[in-house]
Tab-separated table of C-alpha atoms in Angstrom:
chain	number	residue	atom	x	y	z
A	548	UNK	CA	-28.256	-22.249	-26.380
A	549	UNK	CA	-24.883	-20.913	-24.510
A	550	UNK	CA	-23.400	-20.519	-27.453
A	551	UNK	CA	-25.796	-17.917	-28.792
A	552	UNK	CA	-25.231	-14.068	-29.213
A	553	UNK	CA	-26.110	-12.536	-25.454
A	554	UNK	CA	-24.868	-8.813	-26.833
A	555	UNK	CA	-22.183	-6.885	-28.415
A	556	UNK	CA	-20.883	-4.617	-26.597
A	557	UNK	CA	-17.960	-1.825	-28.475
A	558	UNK	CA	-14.543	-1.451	-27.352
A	559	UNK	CA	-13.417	1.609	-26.092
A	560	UNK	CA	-10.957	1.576	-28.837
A	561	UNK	CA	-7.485	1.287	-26.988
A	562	UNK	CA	-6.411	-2.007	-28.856
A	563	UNK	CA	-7.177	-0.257	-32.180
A	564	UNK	CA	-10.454	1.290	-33.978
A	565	UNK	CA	-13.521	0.655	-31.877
A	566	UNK	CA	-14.847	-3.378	-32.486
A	567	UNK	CA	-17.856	-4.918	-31.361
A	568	UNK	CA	-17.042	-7.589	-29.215
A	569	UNK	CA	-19.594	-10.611	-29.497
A	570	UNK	CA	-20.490	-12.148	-26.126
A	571	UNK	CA	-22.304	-15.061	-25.696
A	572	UNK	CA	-24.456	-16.099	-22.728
A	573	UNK	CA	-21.999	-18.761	-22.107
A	574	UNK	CA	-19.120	-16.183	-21.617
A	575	UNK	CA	-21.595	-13.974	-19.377
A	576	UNK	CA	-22.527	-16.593	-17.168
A	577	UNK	CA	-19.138	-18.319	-16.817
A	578	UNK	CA	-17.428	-15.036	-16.106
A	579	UNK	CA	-20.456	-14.539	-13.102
A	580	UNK	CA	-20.032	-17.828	-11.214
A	581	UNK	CA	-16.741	-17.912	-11.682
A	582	UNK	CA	-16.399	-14.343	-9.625
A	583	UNK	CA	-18.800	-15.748	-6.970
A	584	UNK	CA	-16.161	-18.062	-6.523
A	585	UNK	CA	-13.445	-15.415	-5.616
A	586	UNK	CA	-15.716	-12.479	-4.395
A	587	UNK	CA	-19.209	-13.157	-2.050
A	588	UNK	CA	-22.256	-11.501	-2.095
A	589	UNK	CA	-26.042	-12.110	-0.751
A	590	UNK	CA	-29.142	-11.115	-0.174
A	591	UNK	CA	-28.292	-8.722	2.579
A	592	UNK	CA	-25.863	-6.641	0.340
A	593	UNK	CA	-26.365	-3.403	-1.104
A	594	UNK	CA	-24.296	-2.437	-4.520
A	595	UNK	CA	-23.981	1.439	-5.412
A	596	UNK	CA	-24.353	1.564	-9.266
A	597	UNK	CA	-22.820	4.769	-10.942
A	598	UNK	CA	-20.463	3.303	-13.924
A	599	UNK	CA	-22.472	3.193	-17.212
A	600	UNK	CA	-23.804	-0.391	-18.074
A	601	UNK	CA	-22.390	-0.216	-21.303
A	602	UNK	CA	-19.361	-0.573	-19.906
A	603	UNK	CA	-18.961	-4.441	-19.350
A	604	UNK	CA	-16.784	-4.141	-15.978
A	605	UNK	CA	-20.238	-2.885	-14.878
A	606	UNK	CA	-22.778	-4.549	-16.759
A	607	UNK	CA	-20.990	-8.009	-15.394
A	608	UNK	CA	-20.014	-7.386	-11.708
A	609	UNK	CA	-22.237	-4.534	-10.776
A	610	UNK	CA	-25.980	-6.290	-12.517
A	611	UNK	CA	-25.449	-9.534	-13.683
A	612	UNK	CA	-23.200	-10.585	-10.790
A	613	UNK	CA	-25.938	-8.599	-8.231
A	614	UNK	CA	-28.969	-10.240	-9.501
A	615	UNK	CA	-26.883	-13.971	-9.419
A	616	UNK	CA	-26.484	-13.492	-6.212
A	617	UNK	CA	-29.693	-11.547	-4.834
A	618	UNK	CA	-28.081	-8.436	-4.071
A	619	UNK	CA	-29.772	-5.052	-4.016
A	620	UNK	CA	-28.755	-2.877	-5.984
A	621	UNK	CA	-29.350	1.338	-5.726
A	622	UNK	CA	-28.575	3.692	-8.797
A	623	UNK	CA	-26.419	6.691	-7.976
A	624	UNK	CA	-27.800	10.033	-9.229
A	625	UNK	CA	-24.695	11.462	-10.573
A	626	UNK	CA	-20.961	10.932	-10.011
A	627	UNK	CA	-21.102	14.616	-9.003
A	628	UNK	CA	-23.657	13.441	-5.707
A	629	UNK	CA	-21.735	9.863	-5.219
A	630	UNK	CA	-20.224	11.390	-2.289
A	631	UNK	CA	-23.721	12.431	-1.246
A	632	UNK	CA	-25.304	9.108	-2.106
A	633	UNK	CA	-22.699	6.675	-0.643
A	634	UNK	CA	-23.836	8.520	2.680
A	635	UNK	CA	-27.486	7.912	2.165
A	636	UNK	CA	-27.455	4.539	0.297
A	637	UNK	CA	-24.357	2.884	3.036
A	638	UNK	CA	-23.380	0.378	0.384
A	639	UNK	CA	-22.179	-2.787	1.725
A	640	UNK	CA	-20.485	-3.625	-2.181
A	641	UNK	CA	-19.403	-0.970	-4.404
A	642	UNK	CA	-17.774	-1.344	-8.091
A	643	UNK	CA	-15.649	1.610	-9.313
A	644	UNK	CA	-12.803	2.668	-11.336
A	645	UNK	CA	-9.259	4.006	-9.740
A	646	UNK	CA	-10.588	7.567	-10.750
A	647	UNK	CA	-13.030	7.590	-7.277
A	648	UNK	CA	-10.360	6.540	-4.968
A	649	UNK	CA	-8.141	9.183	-6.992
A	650	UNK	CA	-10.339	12.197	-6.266
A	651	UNK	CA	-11.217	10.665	-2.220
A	652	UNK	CA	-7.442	10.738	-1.813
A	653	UNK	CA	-7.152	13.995	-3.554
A	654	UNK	CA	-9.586	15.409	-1.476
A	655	UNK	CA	-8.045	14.192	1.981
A	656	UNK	CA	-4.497	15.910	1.169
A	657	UNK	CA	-6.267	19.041	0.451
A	658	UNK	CA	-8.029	18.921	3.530
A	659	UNK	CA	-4.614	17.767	5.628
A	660	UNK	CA	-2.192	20.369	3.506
A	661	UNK	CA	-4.288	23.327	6.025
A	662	UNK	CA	-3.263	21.571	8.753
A	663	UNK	CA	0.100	19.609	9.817
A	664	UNK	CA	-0.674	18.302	12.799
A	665	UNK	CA	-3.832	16.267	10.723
A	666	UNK	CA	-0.938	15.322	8.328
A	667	UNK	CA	1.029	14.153	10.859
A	668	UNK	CA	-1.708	11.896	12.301
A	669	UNK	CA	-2.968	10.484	8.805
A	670	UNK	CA	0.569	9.700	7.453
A	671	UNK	CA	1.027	7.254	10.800
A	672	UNK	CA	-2.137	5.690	10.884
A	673	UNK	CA	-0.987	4.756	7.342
A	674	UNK	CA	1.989	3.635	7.935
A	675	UNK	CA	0.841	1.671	10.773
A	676	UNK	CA	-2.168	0.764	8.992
A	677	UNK	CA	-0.108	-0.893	6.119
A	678	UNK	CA	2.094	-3.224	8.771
A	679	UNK	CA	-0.548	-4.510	9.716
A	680	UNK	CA	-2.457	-4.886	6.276
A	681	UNK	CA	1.141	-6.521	5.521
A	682	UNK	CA	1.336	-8.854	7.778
A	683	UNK	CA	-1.542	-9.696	7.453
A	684	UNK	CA	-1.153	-11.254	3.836
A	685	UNK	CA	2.323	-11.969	4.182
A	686	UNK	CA	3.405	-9.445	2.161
A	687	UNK	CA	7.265	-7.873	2.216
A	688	UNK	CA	7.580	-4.873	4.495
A	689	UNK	CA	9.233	-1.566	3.178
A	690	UNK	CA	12.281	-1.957	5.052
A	691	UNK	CA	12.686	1.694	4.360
A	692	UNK	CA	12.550	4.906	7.248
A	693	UNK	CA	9.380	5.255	8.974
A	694	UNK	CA	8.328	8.898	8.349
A	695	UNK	CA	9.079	11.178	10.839
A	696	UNK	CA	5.645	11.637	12.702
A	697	UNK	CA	7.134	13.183	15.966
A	698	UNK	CA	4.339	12.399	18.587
A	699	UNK	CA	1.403	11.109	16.428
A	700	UNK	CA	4.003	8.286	15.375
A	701	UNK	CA	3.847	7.056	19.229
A	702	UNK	CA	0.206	6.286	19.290
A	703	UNK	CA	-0.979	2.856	19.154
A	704	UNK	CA	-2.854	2.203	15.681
A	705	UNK	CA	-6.289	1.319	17.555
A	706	UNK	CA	-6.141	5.048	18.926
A	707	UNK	CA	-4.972	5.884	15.148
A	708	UNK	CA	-7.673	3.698	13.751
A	709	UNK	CA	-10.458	5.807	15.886
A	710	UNK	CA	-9.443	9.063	14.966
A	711	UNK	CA	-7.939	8.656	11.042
A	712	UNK	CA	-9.610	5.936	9.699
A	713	UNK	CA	-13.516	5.461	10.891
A	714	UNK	CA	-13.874	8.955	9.785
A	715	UNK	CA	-12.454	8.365	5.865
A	716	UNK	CA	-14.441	4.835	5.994
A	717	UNK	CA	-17.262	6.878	6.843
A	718	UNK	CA	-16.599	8.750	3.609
A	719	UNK	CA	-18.188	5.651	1.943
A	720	UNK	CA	-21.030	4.958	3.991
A	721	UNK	CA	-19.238	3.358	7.067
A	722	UNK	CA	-20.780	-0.382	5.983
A	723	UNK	CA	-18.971	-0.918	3.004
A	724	UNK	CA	-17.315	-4.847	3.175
A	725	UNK	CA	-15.639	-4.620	-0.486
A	726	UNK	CA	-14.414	-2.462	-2.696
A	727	UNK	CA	-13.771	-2.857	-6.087
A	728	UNK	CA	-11.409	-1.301	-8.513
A	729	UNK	CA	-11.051	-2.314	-11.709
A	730	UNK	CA	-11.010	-1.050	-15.305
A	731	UNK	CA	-7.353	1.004	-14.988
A	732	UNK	CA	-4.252	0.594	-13.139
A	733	UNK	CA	-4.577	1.537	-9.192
A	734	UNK	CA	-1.669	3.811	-8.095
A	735	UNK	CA	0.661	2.344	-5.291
A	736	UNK	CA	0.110	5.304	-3.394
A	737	UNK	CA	-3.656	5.430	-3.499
A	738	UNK	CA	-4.027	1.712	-3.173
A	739	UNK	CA	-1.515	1.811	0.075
A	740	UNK	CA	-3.356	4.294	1.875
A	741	UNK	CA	-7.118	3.235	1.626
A	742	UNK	CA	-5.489	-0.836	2.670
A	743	UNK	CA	-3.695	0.838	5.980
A	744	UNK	CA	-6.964	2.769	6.899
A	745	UNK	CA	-8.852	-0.861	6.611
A	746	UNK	CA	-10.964	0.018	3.000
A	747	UNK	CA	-11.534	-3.593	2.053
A	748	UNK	CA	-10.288	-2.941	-1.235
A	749	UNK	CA	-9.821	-5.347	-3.903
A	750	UNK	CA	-8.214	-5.251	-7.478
A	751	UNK	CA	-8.765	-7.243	-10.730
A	752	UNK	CA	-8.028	-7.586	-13.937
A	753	UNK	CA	-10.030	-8.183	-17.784
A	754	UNK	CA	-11.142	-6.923	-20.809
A	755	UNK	CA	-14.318	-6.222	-22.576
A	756	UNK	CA	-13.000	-9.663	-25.031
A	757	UNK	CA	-12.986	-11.498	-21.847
A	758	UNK	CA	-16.775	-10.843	-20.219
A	759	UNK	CA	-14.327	-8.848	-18.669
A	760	UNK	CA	-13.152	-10.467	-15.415
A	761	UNK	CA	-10.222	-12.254	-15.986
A	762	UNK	CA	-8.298	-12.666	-12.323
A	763	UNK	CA	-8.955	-10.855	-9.150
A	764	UNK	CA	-7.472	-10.574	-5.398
A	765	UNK	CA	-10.329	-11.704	-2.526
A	766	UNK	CA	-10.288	-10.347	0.770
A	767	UNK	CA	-8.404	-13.062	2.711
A	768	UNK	CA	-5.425	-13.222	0.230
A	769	UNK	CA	-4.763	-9.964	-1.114
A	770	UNK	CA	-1.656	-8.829	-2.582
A	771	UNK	CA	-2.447	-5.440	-4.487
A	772	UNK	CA	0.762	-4.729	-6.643
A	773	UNK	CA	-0.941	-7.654	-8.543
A	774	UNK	CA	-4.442	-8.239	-9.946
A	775	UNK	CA	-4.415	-11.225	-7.861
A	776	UNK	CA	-5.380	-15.032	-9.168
A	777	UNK	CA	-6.883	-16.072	-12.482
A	778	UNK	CA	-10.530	-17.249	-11.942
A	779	UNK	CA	-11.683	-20.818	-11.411
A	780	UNK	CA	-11.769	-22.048	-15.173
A	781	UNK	CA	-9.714	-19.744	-16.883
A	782	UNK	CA	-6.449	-20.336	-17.798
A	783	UNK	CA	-3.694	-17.889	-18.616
A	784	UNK	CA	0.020	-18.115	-20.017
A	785	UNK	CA	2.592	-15.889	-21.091
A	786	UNK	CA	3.625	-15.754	-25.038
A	787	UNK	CA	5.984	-13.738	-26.842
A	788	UNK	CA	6.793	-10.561	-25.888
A	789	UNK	CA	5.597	-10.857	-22.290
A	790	UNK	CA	2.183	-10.650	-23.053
A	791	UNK	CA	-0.855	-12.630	-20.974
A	792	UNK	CA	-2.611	-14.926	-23.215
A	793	UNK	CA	-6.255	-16.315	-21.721
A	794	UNK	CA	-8.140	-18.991	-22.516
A	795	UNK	CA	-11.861	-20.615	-20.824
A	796	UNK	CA	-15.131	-20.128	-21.475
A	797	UNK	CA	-15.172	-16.346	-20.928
A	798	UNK	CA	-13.756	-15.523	-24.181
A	799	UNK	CA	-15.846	-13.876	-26.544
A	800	UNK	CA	-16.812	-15.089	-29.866
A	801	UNK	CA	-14.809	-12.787	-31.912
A	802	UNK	CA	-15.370	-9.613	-33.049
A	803	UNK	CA	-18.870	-8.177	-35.122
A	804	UNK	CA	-18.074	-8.337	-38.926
A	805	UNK	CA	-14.323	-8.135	-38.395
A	806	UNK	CA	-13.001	-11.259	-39.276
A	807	UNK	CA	-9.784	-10.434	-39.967
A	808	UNK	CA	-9.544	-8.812	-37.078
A	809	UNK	CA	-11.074	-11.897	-35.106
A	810	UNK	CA	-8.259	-13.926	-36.286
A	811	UNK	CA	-5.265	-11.498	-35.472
A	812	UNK	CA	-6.313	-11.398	-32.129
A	813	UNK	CA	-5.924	-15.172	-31.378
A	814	UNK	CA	-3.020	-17.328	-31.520
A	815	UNK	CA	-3.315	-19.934	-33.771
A	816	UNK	CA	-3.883	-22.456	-31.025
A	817	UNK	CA	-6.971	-20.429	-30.146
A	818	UNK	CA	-5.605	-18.221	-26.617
A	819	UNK	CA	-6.747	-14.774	-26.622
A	820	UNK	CA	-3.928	-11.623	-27.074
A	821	UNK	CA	-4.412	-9.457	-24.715
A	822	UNK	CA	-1.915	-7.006	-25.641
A	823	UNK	CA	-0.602	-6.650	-22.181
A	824	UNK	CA	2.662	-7.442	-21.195
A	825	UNK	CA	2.628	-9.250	-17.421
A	826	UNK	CA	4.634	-11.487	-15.044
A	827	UNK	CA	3.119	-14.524	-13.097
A	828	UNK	CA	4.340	-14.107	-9.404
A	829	UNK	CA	3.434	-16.951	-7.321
A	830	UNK	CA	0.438	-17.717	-8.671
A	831	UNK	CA	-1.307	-14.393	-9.581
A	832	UNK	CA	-0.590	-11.551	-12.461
A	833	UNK	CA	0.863	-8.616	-12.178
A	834	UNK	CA	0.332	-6.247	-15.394
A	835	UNK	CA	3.207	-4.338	-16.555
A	836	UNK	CA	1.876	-2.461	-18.722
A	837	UNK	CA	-0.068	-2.218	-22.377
A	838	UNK	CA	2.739	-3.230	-25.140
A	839	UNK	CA	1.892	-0.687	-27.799
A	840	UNK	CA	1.536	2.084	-25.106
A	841	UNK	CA	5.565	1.490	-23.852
A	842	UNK	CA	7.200	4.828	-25.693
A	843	UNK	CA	11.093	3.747	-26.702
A	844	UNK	CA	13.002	6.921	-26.828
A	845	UNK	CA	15.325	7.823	-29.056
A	846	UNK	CA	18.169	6.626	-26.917
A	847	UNK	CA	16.475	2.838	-26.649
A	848	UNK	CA	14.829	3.481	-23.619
A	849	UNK	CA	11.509	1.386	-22.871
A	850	UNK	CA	9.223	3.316	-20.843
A	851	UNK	CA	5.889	2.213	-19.423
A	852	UNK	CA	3.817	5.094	-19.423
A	853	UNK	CA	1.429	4.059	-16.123
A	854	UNK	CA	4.100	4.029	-13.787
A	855	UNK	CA	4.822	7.534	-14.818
A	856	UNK	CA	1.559	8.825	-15.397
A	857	UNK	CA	0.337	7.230	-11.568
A	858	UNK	CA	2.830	8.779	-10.091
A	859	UNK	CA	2.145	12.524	-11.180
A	860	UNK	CA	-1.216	11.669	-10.499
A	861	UNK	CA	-1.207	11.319	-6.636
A	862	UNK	CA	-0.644	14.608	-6.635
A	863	UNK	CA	-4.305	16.976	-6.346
A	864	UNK	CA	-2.956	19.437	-8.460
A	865	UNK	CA	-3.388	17.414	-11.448
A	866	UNK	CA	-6.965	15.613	-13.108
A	867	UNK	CA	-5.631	14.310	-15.736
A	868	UNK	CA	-1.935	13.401	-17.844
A	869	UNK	CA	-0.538	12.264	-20.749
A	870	UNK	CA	2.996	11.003	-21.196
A	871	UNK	CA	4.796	11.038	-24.239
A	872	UNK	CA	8.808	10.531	-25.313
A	873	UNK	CA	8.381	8.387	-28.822
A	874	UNK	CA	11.714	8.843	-30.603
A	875	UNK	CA	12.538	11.626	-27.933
A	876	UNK	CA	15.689	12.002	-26.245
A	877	UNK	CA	13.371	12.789	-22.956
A	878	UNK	CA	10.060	11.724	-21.235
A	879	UNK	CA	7.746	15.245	-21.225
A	880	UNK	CA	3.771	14.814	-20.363
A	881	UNK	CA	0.655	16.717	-21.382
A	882	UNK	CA	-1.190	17.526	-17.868
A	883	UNK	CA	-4.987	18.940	-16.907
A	884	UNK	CA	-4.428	20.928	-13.773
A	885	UNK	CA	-7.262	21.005	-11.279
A	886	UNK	CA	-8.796	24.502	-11.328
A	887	UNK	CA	-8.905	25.040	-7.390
A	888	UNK	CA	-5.766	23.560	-6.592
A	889	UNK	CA	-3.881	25.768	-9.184
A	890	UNK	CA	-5.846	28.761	-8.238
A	891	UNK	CA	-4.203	28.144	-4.762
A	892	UNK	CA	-0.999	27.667	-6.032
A	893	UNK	CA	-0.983	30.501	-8.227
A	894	UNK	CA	-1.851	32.952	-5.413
A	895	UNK	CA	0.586	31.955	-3.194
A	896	UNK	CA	2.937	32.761	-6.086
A	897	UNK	CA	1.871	35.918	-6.792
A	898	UNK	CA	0.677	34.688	-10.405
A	899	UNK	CA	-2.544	35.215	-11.989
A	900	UNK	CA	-4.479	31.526	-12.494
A	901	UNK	CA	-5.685	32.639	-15.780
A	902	UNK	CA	-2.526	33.452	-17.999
């Protein structure tokens, strides 16, 4: 019966305590066709696996959504060998979260900071890279200065293309046709450079309450400061406080033994809460943020924490930070430096990395 328990799989715990959220085999398979609808796959693709399946972003788009559509999918060994194994498995499809494409980018600038004339060459054939991904899906140009690239800025971006980006696609087998991210928020920056050197890279958005796949960009309209178009059968609306309400088949039942939670999590016409605050643009969402996570200082400003915390993160020094600011006259974060690149940095400082 559709309606029957398929699995409950547990929240991470960001809207709350951890809950079990009850899927049924009506949500699963909804939330499958209704991606092959927005996103193609067949028998002569080859998915990368390395997320955990218990992690639904996974379990739905990188199994379920595989075996629908006859895909073949390989197991990475670690995350620590996925550079190793995208090179030996050439996946045509691979699923991941922003924190890949974080430490690929990461990587690159620490490779181009030994040598400018690299820089030089990799910051054109992005800029270049991004007209063209631009207008290409009609999107508005930065009508900003074009960085100073001296002579690398006068090549044409097929020579660009040849000697920047075949060599980073190559970085991820050199056959991959999509790339997913999904599961966190995609800096600008990242998501800007892997577009202009031709990564055919694709964003969504959902929740583990929603099977999780709620909208999603495709590769022929692709606008990536959104999470693209809500799925075939799923509606969406925005209620009070800005926040994205969904409704369709791919909500779950409710939540395992929590009733009362159940309940405070719909409205009482029966849309889902997402607890994300979000704008419809034309037709697809764009997220602005999570609506508990905004910190109000102590001077009434309303900070979104992402935008903040993306932004430190494009930098290689750091793995990981935390904003904070509640009831603070000032925004301050909690960072995780990376061990080499501070070890660097230190050095050239005359400090010693370990104090």
């Amino acid at each position: 019966v559709p309606s029957d328990l398929a699995g409950i799989v547990y929240t991470s715990g960001t809207t709350g305590k951890p809950k079990g959220v009850m899927l049924t085999h009506e949500n699963l398979v909804s939330d499958v066709h209704a991606v092959m609808q927005r996103v193609q796959a067949n028998e002569q693709d080859v998915f990368l696996s390395f997320l955990p399946l218990s992690h639904t972003f996974e379990r739905t788009t990188g199994y379920y959504f595989a075996v629908a559509t006859g895909s073949c999918v390989a197991y990475a060994r670690s995350v620590a060998l996925l550079a190793a194994d995208m090179k030996t498995v050439r996946p045509t499809v691979l699923i991941s979260v922003p924190r890949i494409y974080e430490r690929v980018y990461a990587k690159v600038q620490e490779t181009l900071a030994q040598s400018p004339a690299k820089q030089k060459l990799f910051q054109a054939a992005v800029h270049k890279g991004w007209r063209v991904f631009s207008q290409k899906h009609g999107l508005a140009e930065d009508k900003g200065d074009s960085p100073d690239n001296g002579w690398a800025g006068l090549l044409p971006w097929f020579v660009l293309r040849s000697l920047v980006a075949k060599p980073l696609l190559a970085q991820f087998g050199g056959q991959l046709r999509v790339a997913v991210s999904g599961g966190a928020p995609l800096s600008p920056t990242i998501s800007q450079c892997f577009l202009g050197l031709g990564l055919p890279m694709i964003q969504g958005y959902g929740m583990t309450e929603t099977s999780p796949v709620v909208s999603a960009n495709a590769l022929e309209d692709n606008h990536p400061a959104t999470v693209g178009r809500v799925l075939p059968g799923v509606e969406v609306r925005i209620g009070e406080d800005q926040e994205l309400q969904v409704h369709g088949p791919i909500v779950m039942k409710g939540y395992w033994n929590r009733p009362e939670d159940t309940a405070r999590t719909f409205t009482p016409d029966g849309w889902l809460k997402t607890g994300d605050q979000a704008a419809l643009e034309d037709g697809r969402i764009r997220i602005k943020g999570r609506i508990k996570e905004i910190i109000v200082t102590s001077t009434g400003e309303k900070v979104p924490p992402n935008d903040v915390e993306q932004a430190i993160m494009v930098d290689p020094l750091f793995e990981q930070v935390f904003v904070v600011g509640a009831d603070r006259p000032f925004i301050a974060c909690v960072a995780v430096v990376n061990k080499v690149e501070w070890a660097a940095i230190a050095e050239s400082l005359g400090l010693d990395p370990d104090l």
